[in-house]
XYZ file of C-alpha atoms in Angstrom:
605
model
C 0.000 0.000 0.000
C 1.268 3.463 -0.843
C -0.615 5.837 1.485
C -3.090 5.926 4.348
C -4.857 8.318 6.667
C -6.835 7.775 9.863
C -8.922 10.072 12.067
C -9.331 9.082 15.733
C -12.329 10.802 17.320
C -14.212 10.874 20.621
C -17.003 8.288 20.775
C -19.344 10.608 22.687
C -19.184 13.177 19.886
C -20.781 13.041 16.478
C -18.601 11.227 13.889
C -15.954 13.550 12.489
C -17.191 13.114 8.939
C -15.882 16.538 7.977
C -12.308 15.653 8.999
C -12.458 12.419 7.042
C -13.786 14.188 3.964
C -11.022 16.797 4.202
C -8.440 14.002 4.402
C -9.982 12.307 1.380
C -9.996 15.516 -0.666
C -6.469 16.509 0.435
C -5.071 13.089 -0.486
C -6.734 13.226 -3.896
C -5.400 16.741 -4.558
C -1.885 16.283 -3.228
C -1.246 12.639 -4.100
C -3.493 12.207 -7.116
C -4.893 8.881 -5.869
C -8.291 7.517 -4.855
C -8.878 5.217 -1.857
C -8.896 1.459 -2.373
C -10.337 0.745 1.070
C -12.227 2.769 3.676
C -13.755 2.239 7.100
C -15.861 4.414 9.400
C -16.642 3.534 13.030
C -17.726 5.395 16.138
C -14.091 5.842 17.215
C -12.154 6.142 13.929
C -12.197 6.598 10.182
C -9.449 5.357 7.879
C -8.594 4.931 4.219
C -5.902 3.033 2.320
C -4.405 3.865 -1.098
C -2.597 1.663 -3.612
C 0.781 2.548 -5.055
C 0.899 4.117 -8.497
C 1.566 0.719 -10.064
C -1.562 -0.613 -8.350
C 0.220 -2.791 -5.790
C -0.592 -3.052 -2.106
C -3.211 -4.820 -0.021
C -6.257 -2.725 0.738
C -7.566 -2.129 4.250
C -8.839 -5.442 5.706
C -11.459 -6.165 8.393
C -12.383 -9.315 10.353
C -15.653 -10.624 11.811
C -15.030 -8.922 15.175
C -14.836 -5.488 13.583
C -11.062 -5.217 13.959
C -9.354 -3.660 10.916
C -5.841 -3.204 9.596
C -3.928 -1.352 6.915
C -0.199 -1.796 6.300
C 2.042 0.566 4.354
C 5.386 -0.638 3.012
C 6.871 -4.148 3.007
C 6.857 -6.263 6.165
C 7.929 -9.793 7.092
C 6.853 -12.000 10.008
C 9.418 -14.241 11.685
C 7.216 -17.295 11.041
C 7.739 -16.888 7.296
C 4.649 -15.056 6.057
C 4.813 -11.516 4.780
C 3.238 -8.552 3.031
C 0.056 -9.638 1.278
C -1.088 -11.619 4.333
C -2.630 -8.639 6.166
C -5.605 -10.762 7.265
C -3.166 -13.084 9.015
C -1.414 -10.061 10.474
C -4.704 -8.944 11.997
C -5.338 -12.439 13.369
C -1.904 -12.423 15.018
C -2.669 -9.078 16.660
C -5.993 -10.385 17.979
C -4.304 -13.492 19.470
C -1.067 -12.002 20.795
C -1.462 -8.246 21.133
C 0.554 -5.392 19.687
C 3.789 -5.949 21.648
C 4.328 -9.575 20.591
C 3.297 -8.772 17.045
C 5.814 -5.917 16.818
C 8.598 -8.153 18.116
C 7.815 -10.648 15.354
C 8.063 -8.158 12.493
C 10.879 -6.907 10.314
C 11.041 -4.666 7.283
C 10.028 -1.218 6.099
C 6.499 -0.473 7.247
C 3.829 1.351 9.180
C 0.975 -0.861 10.409
C -2.304 0.657 11.626
C -4.795 -1.537 13.501
C -8.204 -0.657 14.873
C -9.445 -2.784 17.786
C -13.234 -2.699 18.001
C -13.550 -4.020 21.567
C -11.386 -1.326 23.190
C -12.096 1.241 20.457
C -8.369 1.857 20.225
C -6.141 2.457 17.202
C -2.634 0.970 17.347
C 0.233 2.070 15.111
C 3.455 0.042 14.804
C 6.490 1.633 13.114
C 9.553 -0.203 11.758
C 12.871 -0.442 13.617
C 14.412 2.686 12.087
C 11.176 4.570 11.371
C 12.192 4.599 7.707
C 8.627 4.236 6.404
C 7.426 7.692 7.333
C 4.098 8.464 9.001
C 2.898 11.574 10.837
C 0.299 12.804 13.310
C -1.391 16.054 14.304
C -4.021 17.161 16.793
C -6.950 18.666 14.919
C -8.264 22.098 15.974
C -11.810 20.741 16.221
C -10.622 17.815 18.357
C -9.297 14.380 17.559
C -6.052 13.022 16.129
C -5.195 12.702 12.455
C -2.617 10.186 11.254
C -1.240 9.887 7.723
C 1.698 8.682 5.690
C 2.017 12.270 4.411
C 2.936 15.343 6.432
C 1.622 17.467 3.571
C -1.851 15.889 3.728
C -2.026 16.515 7.478
C -0.901 20.124 7.037
C -3.709 20.641 4.513
C -6.459 19.553 6.962
C -6.352 22.826 8.915
C -4.157 25.947 9.106
C -0.535 25.010 9.833
C 2.369 27.331 10.678
C 5.837 26.838 9.168
C 8.302 25.445 11.712
C 11.357 27.745 11.609
C 13.811 25.134 12.926
C 12.698 22.490 10.435
C 12.943 24.975 7.574
C 16.496 25.887 8.560
C 17.497 22.220 8.969
C 16.161 21.441 5.517
C 17.630 24.417 3.669
C 21.000 24.019 5.387
C 21.320 20.187 5.263
C 18.601 18.814 2.973
C 17.026 16.835 5.824
C 14.444 17.432 8.568
C 15.405 15.686 11.809
C 13.895 13.942 14.854
C 10.067 14.183 14.850
C 9.805 17.531 13.062
C 8.098 18.432 9.792
C 7.781 21.718 7.912
C 4.740 22.465 10.085
C 4.648 23.163 13.813
C 1.428 21.167 14.179
C 2.609 18.012 12.366
C 4.991 15.528 13.974
C 6.573 12.351 12.650
C 5.961 9.035 14.409
C 9.010 7.660 16.219
C 10.958 4.528 15.160
C 10.419 1.067 16.703
C 7.295 2.268 18.480
C 3.795 1.091 19.346
C 1.352 3.990 19.594
C -2.129 3.777 21.076
C -4.896 6.291 20.308
C -8.352 6.369 21.833
C -11.114 8.906 22.445
C -9.482 11.394 20.102
C -6.066 11.446 21.761
C -2.776 9.583 22.127
C -2.916 7.434 25.268
C 0.415 5.579 25.100
C 3.658 5.011 23.230
C 6.202 2.325 23.971
C 9.423 1.316 22.260
C 9.826 -2.341 21.296
C 13.494 -2.268 20.134
C 16.644 -0.374 21.046
C 20.365 -0.659 20.388
C 20.764 -0.669 24.157
C 19.303 -4.200 24.169
C 22.069 -5.543 21.909
C 25.343 -7.176 22.963
C 28.331 -5.256 21.585
C 31.222 -7.376 20.270
C 29.088 -10.517 20.186
C 30.391 -11.534 16.741
C 34.013 -11.598 15.604
C 36.166 -13.229 12.959
C 34.760 -16.174 11.015
C 31.742 -16.380 13.311
C 30.781 -12.816 12.375
C 31.247 -13.496 8.660
C 29.162 -16.674 8.857
C 26.373 -15.022 10.866
C 26.276 -12.004 8.556
C 26.270 -14.150 5.419
C 23.443 -16.325 6.744
C 21.393 -13.272 7.725
C 21.689 -11.500 4.375
C 20.954 -14.660 2.391
C 17.917 -15.326 4.585
C 16.803 -11.735 3.950
C 17.313 -12.182 0.208
C 15.098 -15.281 0.239
C 12.442 -13.377 2.164
C 12.475 -10.582 -0.407
C 12.371 -13.086 -3.240
C 9.333 -14.755 -1.689
C 7.140 -11.665 -2.125
C 7.865 -10.958 -5.807
C 8.819 -12.776 -8.978
C 9.902 -9.529 -10.667
C 12.836 -8.211 -8.659
C 15.103 -5.344 -9.716
C 18.421 -4.914 -7.915
C 20.415 -1.664 -7.905
C 24.008 -2.425 -8.870
C 26.917 0.008 -8.701
C 30.654 -0.474 -8.378
C 30.755 -0.198 -4.584
C 30.488 -2.640 -1.709
C 26.844 -2.494 -0.695
C 25.020 -3.176 -3.963
C 27.649 -5.807 -4.788
C 26.885 -7.529 -1.479
C 23.181 -7.222 -2.312
C 23.659 -9.000 -5.647
C 25.798 -11.649 -3.947
C 23.039 -12.368 -1.425
C 20.397 -12.845 -4.145
C 22.711 -15.047 -6.214
C 23.518 -17.233 -3.214
C 19.851 -17.442 -2.229
C 18.905 -18.591 -5.734
C 16.515 -15.681 -6.199
C 15.769 -14.492 -9.723
C 16.515 -10.802 -10.287
C 17.651 -8.235 -12.828
C 20.089 -5.363 -12.268
C 20.238 -1.682 -13.141
C 22.635 1.250 -12.876
C 22.146 4.935 -13.622
C 24.805 7.065 -15.324
C 26.845 7.682 -18.450
C 28.597 4.731 -20.061
C 31.990 6.327 -19.310
C 31.319 6.713 -15.589
C 33.833 4.498 -13.681
C 31.107 3.341 -11.296
C 28.915 2.333 -14.246
C 31.797 0.473 -15.911
C 32.402 -1.601 -12.769
C 28.670 -2.261 -12.374
C 28.504 -3.642 -15.907
C 31.474 -5.929 -15.205
C 29.664 -7.252 -12.143
C 26.417 -7.659 -14.056
C 28.123 -9.858 -16.647
C 29.379 -12.126 -13.868
C 25.897 -12.465 -12.376
C 24.508 -13.562 -15.745
C 21.403 -11.486 -15.112
C 19.750 -9.004 -17.445
C 21.257 -5.571 -16.840
C 19.919 -2.137 -17.801
C 21.785 1.156 -17.785
C 19.732 4.343 -17.497
C 21.245 7.613 -18.734
C 19.441 10.793 -17.693
C 22.120 13.231 -18.856
C 20.116 14.412 -21.860
C 16.876 14.862 -19.939
C 15.243 18.312 -20.217
C 14.347 19.779 -16.794
C 10.610 20.481 -16.461
C 8.625 21.940 -13.617
C 5.964 19.252 -14.191
C 8.489 16.619 -13.035
C 9.415 18.730 -10.009
C 5.748 19.177 -9.103
C 5.227 15.417 -9.408
C 8.121 14.870 -6.995
C 6.338 17.063 -4.442
C 3.395 14.649 -4.414
C 5.762 11.838 -3.399
C 8.289 13.594 -1.134
C 5.974 16.151 0.558
C 8.777 18.600 -0.261
C 10.907 17.023 2.496
C 13.500 15.986 -0.080
C 14.983 18.095 -2.868
C 12.163 17.954 -5.452
C 14.495 18.897 -8.295
C 16.919 16.083 -7.498
C 14.139 13.553 -6.956
C 11.945 14.715 -9.852
C 14.713 14.861 -12.439
C 16.736 11.880 -11.171
C 15.066 9.273 -8.991
C 11.486 9.660 -10.227
C 12.009 8.934 -13.957
C 14.107 5.866 -13.135
C 11.598 4.360 -10.703
C 8.536 5.380 -12.694
C 9.835 3.124 -15.453
C 10.660 0.341 -12.983
C 7.193 0.526 -11.428
C 5.612 -0.578 -14.714
C 7.886 -3.614 -15.103
C 8.998 -4.885 -11.693
C 7.281 -5.997 -8.501
C 9.962 -4.692 -6.103
C 13.200 -2.753 -6.294
C 15.995 -3.630 -3.845
C 18.948 -1.467 -2.891
C 22.016 -1.712 -0.674
C 21.208 1.015 1.843
C 22.133 0.120 5.449
C 24.936 -2.068 4.100
C 27.377 0.666 5.084
C 26.566 -0.046 8.746
C 28.599 -3.252 8.389
C 31.578 -1.090 7.407
C 31.614 1.144 10.491
C 30.237 4.213 8.776
C 31.605 7.499 10.192
C 33.859 5.620 12.602
C 36.880 7.574 11.339
C 35.702 10.355 13.677
C 36.327 8.022 16.643
C 40.026 7.435 15.887
C 42.245 6.774 17.845
C 39.738 5.657 20.501
C 37.521 3.470 18.342
C 35.480 1.129 20.529
C 36.149 2.947 23.810
C 33.344 3.163 26.338
C 33.191 6.931 26.338
C 30.679 9.565 25.196
C 30.891 10.787 21.621
C 32.298 14.206 20.873
C 28.904 15.480 19.731
C 30.173 18.836 18.493
C 32.848 17.193 16.366
C 30.287 14.918 14.728
C 27.810 17.772 14.254
C 30.415 19.920 12.510
C 32.009 17.040 10.609
C 28.942 15.230 9.287
C 25.809 17.359 9.585
C 26.525 21.091 9.196
C 28.782 20.661 6.178
C 26.998 22.180 3.160
C 28.320 25.396 1.695
C 26.181 28.127 3.262
C 24.587 31.072 1.472
C 25.554 34.230 3.410
C 22.358 35.908 2.182
C 20.227 33.436 4.172
C 22.385 32.424 7.156
C 25.368 34.121 8.778
C 28.304 32.647 10.711
C 26.447 32.965 14.020
C 23.610 30.872 12.560
C 26.116 28.166 11.649
C 27.463 28.069 15.204
C 23.922 27.793 16.571
C 23.134 24.967 14.144
C 26.223 23.016 15.219
C 25.086 23.371 18.842
C 21.600 22.216 17.813
C 22.927 19.065 16.125
C 25.248 18.330 19.035
C 22.262 18.452 21.385
C 20.329 16.098 19.050
C 23.213 13.605 19.087
C 23.348 13.703 22.867
C 19.581 13.157 23.126
C 19.725 10.219 20.732
C 22.453 8.536 22.794
C 21.106 9.357 26.253
C 20.236 5.739 27.035
C 23.552 4.402 25.694
C 25.798 5.881 28.389
C 28.581 3.411 29.107
C 28.232 1.599 25.786
C 31.104 1.528 23.249
C 31.407 4.719 21.227
C 31.038 2.614 18.078
C 27.511 1.596 19.132
C 26.739 5.224 19.960
C 27.934 6.276 16.494
C 25.815 3.572 14.873
C 22.826 4.794 16.866
C 23.456 8.391 15.802
C 23.689 7.361 12.162
C 20.529 5.238 12.258
C 18.276 7.395 14.421
C 19.209 10.716 12.864
C 20.578 10.252 9.361
C 18.940 7.036 8.080
C 15.675 7.634 9.915
C 14.937 10.868 8.081
C 17.227 11.061 4.988
C 17.120 7.485 3.692
C 13.595 7.069 5.011
C 12.357 10.102 3.099
C 13.729 8.847 -0.234
C 12.466 5.313 0.345
C 9.021 6.496 1.514
C 8.669 8.538 -1.674
C 9.700 5.668 -3.942
C 7.465 3.208 -2.085
C 4.471 5.156 -3.390
C 5.507 4.116 -6.911
C 6.415 0.462 -6.273
C 7.638 -1.558 -3.280
C 11.250 -0.783 -2.389
C 13.422 -2.345 0.281
C 16.949 -2.974 1.476
C 17.455 -6.507 2.859
C 20.222 -5.066 5.061
C 17.596 -3.251 7.144
C 15.806 -6.483 8.025
C 16.233 -7.217 11.704
C 18.481 -10.343 11.518
C 21.064 -8.676 9.261
C 20.946 -5.333 11.051
C 21.471 -6.913 14.489
C 24.463 -8.952 13.315
C 26.109 -5.839 11.859
C 25.516 -3.831 15.034
C 26.878 -6.578 17.299
C 30.041 -7.322 15.308
C 33.377 -6.184 16.740
C 35.118 -3.018 15.531
C 38.016 -5.177 14.326
C 35.859 -7.098 11.847
C 33.852 -4.084 10.699
C 36.676 -1.610 10.114
C 38.169 -1.276 6.627
C 35.047 -3.044 5.316
C 36.508 -6.407 6.383
C 33.153 -7.945 7.325
C 31.651 -7.152 3.922
C 34.815 -8.138 2.054
C 35.000 -11.506 3.817
C 31.280 -12.134 3.361
C 31.558 -11.361 -0.366
C 34.518 -13.701 -0.735
C 32.639 -16.467 1.064
C 29.374 -16.094 -0.865
C 30.500 -14.991 -4.343
C 34.311 -14.831 -4.709
C 34.097 -13.810 -8.382
C 32.188 -10.642 -7.436
C 34.649 -9.927 -4.625
C 37.602 -10.136 -7.008
C 36.306 -7.413 -9.363
C 38.071 -4.107 -8.574
C 36.155 -1.266 -6.996
C 35.985 2.094 -8.754
C 39.384 3.042 -7.227
C 41.130 -0.012 -8.685
C 41.595 -2.406 -5.758
C 39.414 -5.506 -5.217
C 36.501 -5.929 -2.823
C 38.036 -9.074 -1.304
C 40.137 -9.211 1.911
C 43.845 -8.390 1.653
C 46.076 -11.483 1.732
C 49.497 -12.789 0.732
C 48.247 -13.929 -2.656
C 46.578 -10.667 -3.677
C 48.423 -7.880 -1.837
C 49.839 -6.575 -5.122
C 46.294 -5.779 -6.292
C 45.882 -3.260 -3.476
C 48.527 -0.805 -4.739
C 45.771 1.658 -5.862
C 44.658 1.813 -2.232
C 47.746 3.879 -1.376
C 46.804 6.442 -4.016
C 43.236 6.532 -2.739
C 44.335 7.136 0.865
C 46.807 9.804 -0.256
C 44.025 11.625 -2.099
C 41.748 11.516 0.926
C 44.533 12.807 3.172
C 45.273 15.662 0.763
C 41.611 16.660 0.541
C 41.318 16.652 4.329
C 44.462 18.776 4.706
C 43.230 21.218 2.058
C 39.900 21.638 3.833
C 41.720 22.348 7.086
C 43.900 24.982 5.401
C 41.421 26.747 3.132
C 38.037 25.686 4.488
C 35.075 24.044 2.777
C 34.810 24.919 -0.910
C 31.306 26.004 -1.960
C 29.586 23.379 -4.063
C 29.113 24.629 -7.618
C 26.929 22.238 -9.598
C 25.385 22.519 -13.060
C 23.173 25.582 -13.346
C 21.173 24.192 -16.288
C 18.215 22.916 -14.263
C 17.977 26.079 -12.147
C 18.143 28.448 -15.115
C 15.643 26.374 -17.084
C 13.184 26.201 -14.194
C 13.495 29.914 -13.474
C 11.935 30.607 -16.876
C 8.745 28.835 -15.825
C 5.998 31.255 -14.738
C 4.894 28.944 -11.936
C 8.420 28.951 -10.472
C 8.620 32.716 -10.800
C 5.361 32.996 -8.864
C 6.574 30.609 -6.152
C 9.819 32.546 -5.727
C 8.359 36.053 -5.523
C 9.710 37.132 -2.101
C 6.754 39.246 -0.985
C 4.352 36.331 -1.564
C 6.500 33.504 -0.210
C 5.364 31.561 2.843
C 9.032 31.126 3.716
C 9.021 34.852 4.519
C 7.075 33.906 7.671
C 10.233 32.308 9.117
C 13.071 33.821 7.044
C 13.850 37.490 6.514
C 12.076 38.753 3.366
C 15.111 40.941 2.624
C 17.441 37.945 2.968
C 15.210 35.868 0.693
C 15.126 38.651 -1.873
C 18.923 38.977 -1.868
C 19.360 35.210 -2.187
C 16.918 34.907 -5.068
C 18.397 37.929 -6.829
C 21.850 36.327 -6.654
C 20.422 33.021 -7.918
C 19.462 34.587 -11.243
C 23.136 34.728 -12.211
C 24.679 31.883 -14.202
C 27.550 31.531 -11.730
C 25.783 30.851 -8.453
C 27.468 28.811 -5.747
C 24.444 27.610 -3.801
C 22.504 25.393 -6.201
C 21.490 22.919 -3.494
C 20.063 25.595 -1.248
C 18.137 27.129 -4.138
C 16.580 23.733 -4.895
C 15.642 23.313 -1.232
C 14.121 26.783 -1.023
C 11.932 25.952 -4.012
C 10.979 22.534 -2.563
C 10.065 23.983 0.816
C 8.053 26.845 -0.660
C 6.182 24.408 -2.907
C 5.184 22.333 0.122
C 4.159 25.286 2.278
C 2.131 26.775 -0.576
C 0.463 23.437 -1.449
C -0.585 22.838 2.164
C -2.392 26.190 2.282
C -3.756 26.198 -1.265
C -7.407 25.585 -0.387
C -7.373 28.339 2.232
C -5.854 31.110 0.091
């Protein structure tokens, strides 16, 4: 299923038909879809919506009056999965929400209405990657939806200044925030309960604090990881016969292909880019070894259109760069949605490689708090900043803000290894909102999933020792064990993806050049500072000719002027009309944010 909404109302009040109708109209206007299933009871109304390719189980109901709708792709530990929502509802009725949540894995939001208690339960996935939101309605009651934009359109909503700054500065909105002060995202690994028009409980059913650091090492870690990813590949293969696998020249998609090959799952592969791109060249070498049908998609000649950007808004809610998604991701997956039943990618595979652990050196693995300010400045507040919109003092405040977020995220991990704290920071902040936003948008076209985010694989990665995870050793060794031919193919930088040994050490000579380049780039940044990112201006200049874009970016009419200085906006937009403009990313984000804020208020203007 691609989208849902639910209204939880008081049972002693008249049914909130008006709120439900507004949700129906807003979803039709903003998403362009009609409901495939609806329910209306004394305590709640809900509707489910298929993906654009028509996939997804509609809202289901049993003889007791209990009902369920599930967004995304979920798996039960007993072997059944998405498509068996009736069985999912039966399991809830027998075991309750807590035991059901503990049995699930995947990328999902599950909404269940229990007739006896007149309570609505919502279960979110481990990382909260499948996005869903809530707001308290002015007339009373709670509204839930898979879209923050739909919820913002139900009643007047004020722009949230902090979220706007996070998005324009970093491209991501963090924690439970949205563009709107009244709309909040549901937390990861949580069971929510709503009754009588209000939230009555929330409990977490999974935490990194429950794991055992350093549980897996050496061959045992490689074996456990290999078994987990192959099991995940079989699970994914069981829910579709038309599987498309992203394949690039790096580690993660290569490990993904290796897991499907080993599991005996049928799949095809794809890569996006020019034929001369080194990453594309390696991907095509790998594809030949798999023996699977491989497709290369080249978008370099695509003409930028505002229609594509507007279409991206309907999928991303504006919470991801609509230009990047509309002109890049959307055309690729729109094609895939008409051919394939599910698209798999290698996201979360980087967790096995100790992502961002270089910031812990030389105390990697120590049981000590993270240096939150160092991580905030080194990984979050890193984009080149437009001085017209934000000054140096704003940058310092934003670093402090991210440091405080990191400390909040790791509050319950005091005394745990700093590697586990870094993993938690990466998952709860970065992957939760950045990866989750992209995946939640694409999942409205066709099912999408990374087997590495399934619980068995994720828990092995998180419990492996620093020794086996550093320098990508765990992934290298797993690749060599499962598919040695794929491991032997050089990465983009020229050295193989297999472990270093006496028989192949000569093949790692390019690694020295790669490390030297990284060291030079780091030294240069320390000496001269971050260089502003200057990307192609073609899309910006083309879009600026569109009358609709000109209207959106008229400073005196912009909703962004409610939280940003109109004079600063005017100066920024005036500078952006020049061919040589150093802040392309921020311009794209300003347009995306303004599109969302304007769309949410369209019916009330």
